[in-house]
Coordinates of C-alpha atoms and ligand atoms in Angstrom, one line a residue:
M1 CA -14.1 -31.9 4.8
G2 CA -10.7 -30.4 4.3
L3 CA -9.2 -28.7 1.1
L4 CA -5.4 -30.1 0.6
I5 CA -3.9 -27.9 -2.3
E6 CA -0.7 -30.8 -2.6
N7 CA 1.9 -30.5 -5.2
G8 CA 2.6 -26.7 -5.4
T9 CA 6.5 -25.2 -4.0
V10 CA 5.4 -23.1 -0.5
V11 CA 7.1 -20.2 0.0
T12 CA 7.8 -18.1 2.8
A13 CA 9.7 -14.8 4.2
E14 CA 11.8 -17.7 6.1
K15 CA 12.4 -19.7 3.3
T16 CA 10.7 -22.8 0.4
F17 CA 9.6 -25.4 0.5
P18 CA 7.4 -28.4 -0.9
A19 CA 4.4 -29.2 1.2
S20 CA 1.2 -29.9 0.8
V21 CA -1.6 -27.2 3.2
L22 CA -4.8 -28.3 4.2
V23 CA -7.8 -25.8 4.9
E24 CA -10.7 -26.5 7.1
G25 CA -12.9 -23.9 6.7
K26 CA -11.6 -20.6 7.2
T27 CA -7.8 -21.6 8.6
I28 CA -4.7 -23.3 7.6
R29 CA -4.7 -26.5 9.4
D30 CA -1.5 -28.3 8.7
V31 CA 1.1 -27.9 6.2
R32 CA 3.7 -30.5 6.0
A33 CA 4.5 -33.2 2.9
G34 CA 2.8 -36.0 2.7
I35 CA -1.1 -35.2 4.7
P36 CA -2.9 -37.3 3.5
R37 CA -5.6 -37.3 1.1
D38 CA -8.3 -39.0 3.8
G39 CA -12.0 -37.7 1.2
H40 CA -10.3 -34.5 1.5
T41 CA -11.0 -32.1 -2.1
V42 CA -7.5 -31.9 -3.5
V43 CA -6.2 -29.2 -5.5
D44 CA -2.7 -30.0 -7.5
A45 CA -1.2 -26.8 -7.7
T46 CA 1.9 -29.3 -9.1
G47 CA 4.2 -25.9 -11.1
L48 CA 2.0 -23.4 -8.9
L49 CA 4.2 -21.2 -5.5
I50 CA 2.2 -21.3 -3.1
L51 CA 2.0 -17.3 -1.3
P52 CA 0.3 -15.9 1.4
G53 CA -1.7 -14.0 0.1
G54 CA -1.0 -10.2 -0.7
I55 CA -1.0 -7.5 2.3
D56 CA -1.7 -4.1 0.2
A57 CA -0.9 -1.9 3.7
H58 CA -2.4 1.4 1.4
T59 CA -4.8 1.7 -0.4
H60 CA -7.4 4.9 -0.7
L61 CA -10.3 3.8 -2.2
D62 CA -14.4 5.2 -2.0
M63 CA -12.0 8.8 -1.1
P64 CA -13.2 12.5 -1.2
F65 CA -9.8 14.0 -2.6
G66 CA -8.9 17.2 -4.4
G67 CA -13.0 17.7 -5.0
T68 CA -13.4 15.2 -6.3
T69 CA -13.3 11.4 -5.4
S70 CA -10.7 7.8 -6.2
A71 CA -13.0 6.4 -9.0
D72 CA -12.8 2.5 -7.6
D73 CA -15.4 2.3 -4.6
F74 CA -15.0 -1.3 -1.8
E75 CA -15.8 -3.4 -4.3
T76 CA -14.7 -2.3 -7.7
G77 CA -10.8 -2.1 -5.3
T78 CA -11.1 -5.1 -3.6
R79 CA -11.8 -6.6 -6.7
A80 CA -9.6 -6.1 -8.6
A81 CA -6.7 -6.3 -5.9
A82 CA -7.9 -9.6 -5.5
I83 CA -6.7 -10.7 -9.1
G84 CA -4.1 -9.7 -8.6
G85 CA -3.2 -11.6 -5.9
T86 CA -4.1 -9.4 -2.8
T87 CA -6.1 -11.0 -0.1
T88 CA -6.3 -8.4 2.8
I89 CA -5.8 -3.9 2.4
V90 CA -5.5 -1.4 5.0
D91 CA -7.5 1.4 3.6
F92 CA -7.9 5.6 4.7
A93 CA -11.1 6.6 6.5
I94 CA -10.2 10.7 7.2
Q95 CA -11.7 12.7 9.9
A96 CA -12.7 15.6 9.1
K97 CA -11.8 18.7 11.5
G98 CA -13.8 20.0 14.1
T99 CA -15.1 15.8 14.7
K100 CA -15.0 12.9 16.2
M101 CA -12.1 9.4 15.3
R102 CA -15.6 7.9 15.8
T103 CA -17.6 9.4 12.8
A104 CA -15.5 9.0 10.1
L105 CA -14.7 5.4 11.0
D106 CA -19.1 5.2 10.5
T107 CA -18.5 6.1 7.4
W108 CA -16.2 3.8 6.2
W109 CA -17.4 1.0 7.6
K110 CA -19.9 2.1 5.3
K111 CA -18.2 2.2 2.5
A112 CA -16.9 -1.3 2.5
E113 CA -19.9 -2.4 4.5
G114 CA -22.1 -5.0 0.9
K115 CA -19.2 -4.0 -1.4
A116 CA -15.3 -5.0 0.2
C117 CA -14.3 -8.4 -1.6
I118 CA -11.2 -9.3 0.6
D119 CA -10.4 -8.6 4.0
Y120 CA -10.5 -5.1 5.0
G121 CA -8.5 -2.7 7.8
L122 CA -8.2 1.2 8.5
H123 CA -5.5 3.1 9.1
M124 CA -7.4 6.7 10.5
I125 CA -6.5 10.4 9.4
V126 CA -6.1 12.4 11.8
T127 CA -6.5 16.7 10.9
D128 CA -7.6 17.4 14.6
L129 CA -6.6 16.7 17.9
G130 CA -8.9 19.4 19.2
T131 CA -10.5 19.2 22.4
S132 CA -11.1 15.2 22.4
G133 CA -8.5 13.9 20.2
L134 CA -6.1 12.0 22.0
E135 CA -8.6 10.2 24.0
D136 CA -10.5 9.9 20.1
M137 CA -7.0 7.7 19.3
D138 CA -7.2 5.5 22.1
D139 CA -10.7 4.5 21.2
M140 CA -10.1 3.7 17.2
V141 CA -7.1 1.5 19.1
R142 CA -10.4 -0.7 21.4
E143 CA -12.2 -0.7 17.5
G144 CA -9.0 -2.3 15.9
V145 CA -7.5 0.4 14.3
A146 CA -4.5 0.5 15.5
S147 CA -2.2 3.2 13.0
F148 CA -2.9 6.4 12.1
K149 CA -1.6 8.6 9.3
L150 CA -0.9 12.3 8.9
F151 CA 0.4 14.8 6.9
M152 CA 2.8 17.2 6.9
A153 CA 1.8 18.5 3.2
Y154 CA -1.1 19.7 1.5
P155 CA -1.6 22.7 3.8
G156 CA -4.9 24.0 4.1
V157 CA -6.1 20.3 3.2
L158 CA -4.8 17.9 5.7
M159 CA -2.1 18.9 6.7
V160 CA -1.0 19.0 10.5
D161 CA 2.0 21.3 12.5
D162 CA 3.9 19.4 14.4
A163 CA 2.9 20.0 17.4
T164 CA -0.3 18.2 16.5
I165 CA 2.4 15.2 15.1
F166 CA 4.3 15.7 18.7
K167 CA 1.4 14.9 20.5
A168 CA -0.1 12.0 18.3
L169 CA 3.4 10.7 18.3
Q170 CA 2.9 11.0 22.7
Q171 CA -0.1 8.9 22.3
T172 CA 1.0 5.6 20.0
A173 CA 4.2 5.7 22.5
K174 CA 1.5 5.2 25.3
N175 CA -0.9 3.4 23.2
G176 CA 0.9 1.2 21.3
A177 CA -0.3 2.6 18.2
L178 CA 1.9 2.9 14.8
I179 CA 2.1 6.6 13.2
C180 CA 2.1 7.1 9.1
M181 CA 3.8 9.7 8.1
H182 CA 3.3 11.3 4.8
A183 CA 6.6 12.9 5.1
E184 CA 7.2 16.0 2.7
N185 CA 7.8 19.4 3.9
G186 CA 4.6 21.3 2.7
S187 CA 4.7 25.0 3.5
V188 CA 8.0 25.4 1.5
I189 CA 6.8 23.1 -1.4
D190 CA 3.5 25.6 -1.6
V191 CA 6.3 28.5 -1.8
I192 CA 7.9 26.5 -4.9
V193 CA 4.5 26.2 -6.0
Q194 CA 2.6 29.7 -6.1
Q195 CA 6.0 31.1 -7.9
A196 CA 5.5 28.3 -10.8
L197 CA 1.9 29.5 -10.9
A198 CA 2.8 33.3 -10.8
A199 CA 5.7 32.4 -13.4
G200 CA 2.9 30.6 -15.7
K201 CA 4.4 26.8 -14.9
T202 CA 0.6 25.4 -15.2
A203 CA 1.5 21.8 -16.8
P204 CA 1.2 18.4 -15.0
I205 CA 5.3 18.8 -14.9
Y206 CA 5.5 21.6 -12.2
H207 CA 3.6 19.3 -10.2
A208 CA 6.9 17.4 -9.7
L209 CA 9.3 19.9 -10.9
T210 CA 8.0 21.5 -7.2
R211 CA 8.6 18.8 -4.9
P212 CA 12.1 18.6 -4.5
T213 CA 13.2 15.4 -3.1
V214 CA 14.9 17.4 -0.1
A215 CA 11.7 18.2 1.2
E216 CA 11.0 15.2 1.5
A217 CA 13.9 14.1 3.5
E218 CA 14.0 16.9 5.1
A219 CA 10.1 16.1 6.6
V220 CA 11.7 12.7 6.9
Q221 CA 14.2 13.3 9.2
R222 CA 12.2 15.9 11.3
A223 CA 9.8 12.9 11.2
I224 CA 11.8 10.2 13.2
A225 CA 13.3 12.7 15.3
M226 CA 9.8 14.1 16.7
A227 CA 9.2 9.7 17.0
E228 CA 12.4 10.0 18.8
M229 CA 11.9 12.4 21.5
A230 CA 8.2 10.8 21.5
G231 CA 10.1 7.2 22.5
A232 CA 8.0 6.2 19.7
P233 CA 8.2 3.5 16.7
V234 CA 7.2 5.9 13.5
Y235 CA 6.3 4.8 9.9
I236 CA 7.2 6.9 6.5
V237 CA 4.3 5.8 3.6
H238 CA 6.0 6.8 -0.2
L239 CA 8.6 7.2 0.1
S240 CA 10.2 8.6 -3.4
S241 CA 13.6 8.7 -3.0
E242 CA 17.3 8.3 -2.3
D243 CA 17.8 11.5 -0.4
A244 CA 14.3 10.4 2.3
L245 CA 15.5 6.5 2.3
N246 CA 18.7 7.8 3.8
Q247 CA 17.1 9.3 6.9
V248 CA 15.6 6.3 7.3
R249 CA 18.3 3.9 6.7
E250 CA 20.5 6.4 9.6
A251 CA 18.2 6.0 12.1
R252 CA 17.7 2.5 11.6
D253 CA 20.9 2.4 11.9
R254 CA 20.7 3.8 15.3
G255 CA 18.8 1.4 16.9
L256 CA 15.4 4.0 16.4
P257 CA 11.9 1.8 15.7
A258 CA 11.5 3.2 11.5
F259 CA 10.0 1.7 9.0
A260 CA 9.6 2.9 6.2
E261 CA 7.7 1.8 2.3
T262 CA 7.9 2.4 -1.2
C263 CA 5.4 2.0 -4.1
P264 CA 5.8 0.2 -7.3
Q265 CA 5.0 3.7 -9.4
Y266 CA 8.5 5.0 -7.6
L267 CA 10.4 1.7 -7.7
L268 CA 10.0 1.7 -12.0
L269 CA 8.4 5.1 -13.1
S270 CA 10.3 7.8 -13.7
I271 CA 10.7 12.2 -14.4
E272 CA 12.8 11.1 -17.8
E273 CA 10.8 8.4 -18.7
T274 CA 7.7 8.9 -17.3
M275 CA 6.8 12.1 -17.4
N276 CA 7.9 12.9 -20.9
H277 CA 4.6 13.8 -23.2
H278 CA 4.8 17.7 -23.0
S279 CA 0.8 17.9 -22.4
F280 CA -1.5 17.1 -20.1
E281 CA -1.1 13.1 -20.8
D282 CA 1.1 13.5 -17.7
A283 CA -1.0 14.3 -15.7
K284 CA -1.9 10.6 -15.4
W285 CA 1.8 10.8 -13.3
V286 CA 0.1 13.1 -10.4
F287 CA 0.4 11.6 -7.6
T288 CA 2.3 12.9 -4.0
P289 CA 5.3 12.2 -3.3
P290 CA 5.8 12.8 -7.2
L291 CA 8.0 11.0 -10.1
R292 CA 12.1 11.7 -8.9
E293 CA 14.8 10.5 -11.3
K294 CA 15.3 7.5 -12.7
K295 CA 18.8 7.4 -10.1
N296 CA 16.8 6.3 -7.0
Q297 CA 15.1 3.5 -8.2
P298 CA 18.2 1.1 -8.0
K299 CA 18.5 3.0 -4.5
L300 CA 15.5 2.1 -3.2
W301 CA 15.7 -1.6 -4.9
D302 CA 18.2 -1.9 -2.4
G303 CA 16.4 -0.2 0.4
L304 CA 14.3 -3.2 -0.1
R305 CA 17.2 -5.7 -0.3
H306 CA 18.7 -5.1 2.4
D307 CA 15.7 -4.3 5.2
H308 CA 16.2 0.0 4.9
L309 CA 12.5 -0.3 3.8
Q310 CA 10.3 -3.1 5.0
V311 CA 7.4 -2.9 2.6
V312 CA 5.7 -1.9 -0.7
S313 CA 2.3 -1.4 -0.9
T314 CA 0.5 0.4 -4.2
D315 CA -1.2 4.1 -2.2
H316 CA -3.8 3.0 -4.8
C317 CA -5.8 6.3 -4.9
P318 CA -7.1 5.8 -8.9
F319 CA -8.6 9.4 -10.5
C320 CA -9.8 8.7 -14.5
F321 CA -7.7 10.8 -17.1
A322 CA -11.1 11.7 -18.8
D323 CA -13.6 13.7 -16.0
Q324 CA -11.0 14.0 -12.9
K325 CA -7.3 14.6 -13.7
I326 CA -9.3 17.1 -16.8
L327 CA -10.0 19.3 -13.5
G328 CA -6.6 20.1 -13.4
V329 CA -5.9 21.0 -17.4
N330 CA -5.3 24.4 -16.6
D331 CA -3.5 24.1 -13.2
F332 CA -1.3 21.6 -11.9
T333 CA -2.5 22.7 -8.1
K334 CA -5.7 21.3 -9.6
I335 CA -4.8 17.7 -10.7
P336 CA -6.5 15.1 -8.4
N337 CA -3.3 13.6 -6.9
G338 CA -2.6 9.3 -6.9
G339 CA -2.5 7.3 -9.3
P340 CA -3.7 3.8 -9.8
G341 CA -2.3 0.8 -8.6
I342 CA -3.7 -1.5 -6.5
E343 CA -4.4 -4.6 -9.4
N344 CA -0.9 -4.7 -10.7
R345 CA 1.6 -4.8 -7.6
M346 CA 2.7 -8.2 -6.7
Q347 CA 2.9 -9.6 -11.1
L348 CA 5.5 -6.1 -10.6
I349 CA 7.3 -6.2 -7.7
H350 CA 7.5 -10.2 -8.6
H351 CA 8.9 -9.3 -12.4
H352 CA 11.1 -6.6 -12.0
G353 CA 11.8 -7.7 -8.5
V354 CA 12.4 -11.5 -8.6
N355 CA 13.2 -12.4 -12.5
E356 CA 14.9 -9.9 -12.7
G357 CA 17.6 -10.5 -9.7
R358 CA 17.0 -7.5 -7.7
I359 CA 14.7 -9.3 -4.8
S360 CA 15.2 -13.1 -3.5
L361 CA 11.6 -14.9 -3.7
N362 CA 11.4 -15.5 -0.1
R363 CA 11.7 -11.2 0.4
F364 CA 8.8 -10.7 -2.3
V365 CA 6.7 -13.0 0.2
E366 CA 7.9 -10.7 3.3
I367 CA 7.9 -7.5 0.8
T368 CA 4.4 -8.3 -0.5
S369 CA 2.7 -9.9 3.1
T370 CA 4.4 -10.4 5.9
A371 CA 6.1 -7.3 6.4
P372 CA 3.2 -5.2 6.2
A373 CA 1.3 -8.2 8.9
R374 CA 3.4 -7.5 11.4
I375 CA 4.0 -4.2 11.3
F376 CA -0.1 -4.0 11.3
G377 CA -0.6 -6.0 13.4
L378 CA -2.3 -8.3 11.8
Y379 CA 0.4 -11.0 11.9
P380 CA -0.2 -14.6 12.3
K381 CA -3.2 -14.3 11.5
K382 CA -2.3 -12.8 7.7
G383 CA 0.9 -12.9 6.1
A384 CA 1.6 -15.9 7.3
I385 CA 0.9 -19.8 5.4
A386 CA 1.8 -21.8 9.0
A387 CA -1.6 -24.3 11.3
G388 CA -4.1 -21.4 12.3
S389 CA -3.7 -19.1 10.3
D390 CA -6.2 -17.7 8.2
A391 CA -6.9 -19.6 4.6
D392 CA -5.4 -16.6 2.3
L393 CA -3.8 -18.5 -0.2
V394 CA -2.2 -17.3 -3.6
L395 CA -1.5 -19.9 -6.3
W396 CA 1.3 -18.5 -8.3
D397 CA 2.0 -19.5 -11.8
P398 CA 5.8 -17.8 -12.2
H399 CA 5.5 -18.6 -15.7
A400 CA 1.9 -16.8 -16.1
E401 CA 3.1 -14.1 -19.3
H402 CA 1.0 -10.6 -18.2
V403 CA 0.7 -7.7 -20.7
I404 CA -0.7 -4.7 -17.9
S405 CA -3.5 -2.7 -19.5
A406 CA -6.2 -0.1 -19.0
K407 CA -8.2 -2.5 -22.1
T408 CA -8.4 -5.6 -19.9
H409 CA -7.7 -4.7 -16.1
A410 CA -10.6 -4.5 -13.1
M411 CA -9.9 -1.6 -12.1
R412 CA -12.9 1.3 -12.7
V413 CA -10.2 4.1 -13.9
D414 CA -9.8 4.3 -17.6
Y415 CA -5.6 4.6 -18.1
S416 CA -2.7 2.3 -16.3
M417 CA -0.2 3.6 -14.7
F418 CA 1.9 0.3 -16.3
E419 CA 0.2 -0.1 -19.1
G420 CA 2.2 -2.5 -21.6
F421 CA 4.0 -3.7 -19.5
R422 CA 4.9 -7.2 -20.2
V423 CA 5.2 -9.8 -16.7
R424 CA 6.1 -12.4 -16.3
G425 CA 4.2 -14.5 -13.0
N426 CA 1.4 -13.8 -11.9
A427 CA -2.3 -14.9 -9.3
R428 CA -3.8 -19.0 -11.0
Q429 CA -6.3 -19.3 -7.8
V430 CA -6.6 -16.7 -4.8
Y431 CA -8.4 -18.0 -2.2
S432 CA -9.4 -16.1 0.9
R433 CA -10.6 -17.2 4.6
G434 CA -10.6 -20.6 2.3
E435 CA -13.0 -20.0 -0.5
L436 CA -11.8 -19.9 -3.7
V437 CA -11.9 -15.7 -5.4
V438 CA -10.7 -16.0 -7.7
E439 CA -9.4 -18.7 -11.1
N440 CA -7.4 -17.0 -14.2
G441 CA -8.2 -13.2 -13.3
K442 CA -11.4 -13.6 -13.1
Y443 CA -13.8 -13.0 -9.9
L444 CA -15.8 -15.4 -8.9
S445 CA -17.3 -14.5 -5.1
K446 CA -19.9 -12.5 -3.7
A447 CA -19.8 -8.6 -3.9
G448 CA -20.0 -8.1 0.0
R449 CA -17.9 -11.4 1.7
G450 CA -14.6 -9.4 2.9
R451 CA -14.5 -8.7 6.5
Y452 CA -13.4 -5.6 9.1
L453 CA -10.2 -6.1 10.6
R454 CA -9.7 -5.7 14.3
R455 CA -5.8 -4.7 14.3
A456 CA -3.6 -5.0 17.1
A457 CA -1.4 -2.5 19.0
R458 CA 2.0 -3.4 18.6
G459 CA 3.0 -2.1 22.4
G460 CA 6.3 -1.9 22.7
A461 CA 7.2 -4.9 20.3
W462 CA 9.4 -3.8 17.8
Q463 CA 13.1 -4.7 17.1
Ligands
URP1 O1 -1.0 10.6 -4.5 C1 -1.3 11.0 -3.1 N1 -0.6 9.8 -3.0 N2 -3.0 10.6 -2.9 C2 -3.0 9.9 -2.1 C3 -3.2 10.3 -0.8 C4 -2.1 10.3 0.5 O2 -1.1 11.5 0.4 O3 -1.0 9.7 -0.3
ZN2 ZN1 0.1 10.9 1.7
ZN3 ZN1 -1.9 7.5 0.7

């Protein structure tokens, strides 16, 4: 016998309609009005929206970075994700220089083993194409790692040169995978940073003030130009500014397969309103790219509304304020870069997007679930409410009030980037492959139930 979710309103990227959803085992079997009860276990979803589980395509769990390791591991991070209505993440394995990508893949599989609470995929961060790097990329695609991240920033750590980027793009033009680009001109930024430090500017705010939006826009433009020359698609991660967005929009207007995501922090926080403590407190918002001036926010929302931006992910990369951010107390360049957000993405985008009239409910579903599923080779297994799809479903109460706070959140980090934000709309029940894993903010299942997702390379199928 199955599970029959009755009386709810199904919301997909395309439409909103009253229907019952029949789940058998791990899979959705039927979606329509009037499915007979036939002895199924019935769940009453009166007053609730039925959404496809959220997909966060950009997380960093248990990641060594900035002299420390991100504070959430695969257990605490994916549990927090589930509580917030996200049922799939795509995290990043990191190839260590001079080593094979397979070693990194094995390492990240081990990090997730016995811990992941929801299903997860992996991108591979490429740091070195060396002698076997291009074949390694094909090997990764065979393992379901259908996307690679390259860095145009963080010189001496993760940054690669244009030749490496171009070769990687050419390889994906052949193997059908997708290059995700951290687009900032790292060499120029490094000069500005060194000049700031020499002038005694060591406070956290200088992290933001030494990374101009033009440095982001220039790198986005260069990344897209290299992708065009290679005949490959490109996906810009954590896009933060109007200047950068203009580059993506122009490329898409020319018909190029250029895609981009932004994150809640760039849509809702700003240098003026958030990093205004004139103290080390500002380190809570040190991530890269940094917060921007508030005037960028409406442009990013416009970009989401008009599909110049396709996805909202979190770039969840938490570091505790007390014992990790503090590493940079005398020098902003030593503050571990990253912020927490995996738990609050759906609440924040629903409230500030849908409730405040910036995007429709269907667009909310598209940018938080369906579009990342399509772009990252998970659709229609994930990101859809349709017969045959995984039964990853969120019963969403659009009227539930919630105040975001580190005092109550599940993420293993001692502060919230959105402390005190009031949101209306929250996950009431969350199903992952047919199992009820969250009810009223409580995780009900065990760690280790989440499965690795072998993602399909999209090949030439980019529109
Ligand atoms: O500050 C950030 N974004 N940390 C995570 C690494 C990255 O660049 O995505
Ligand atoms: Zn990045
Ligand atoms: Zn990131």
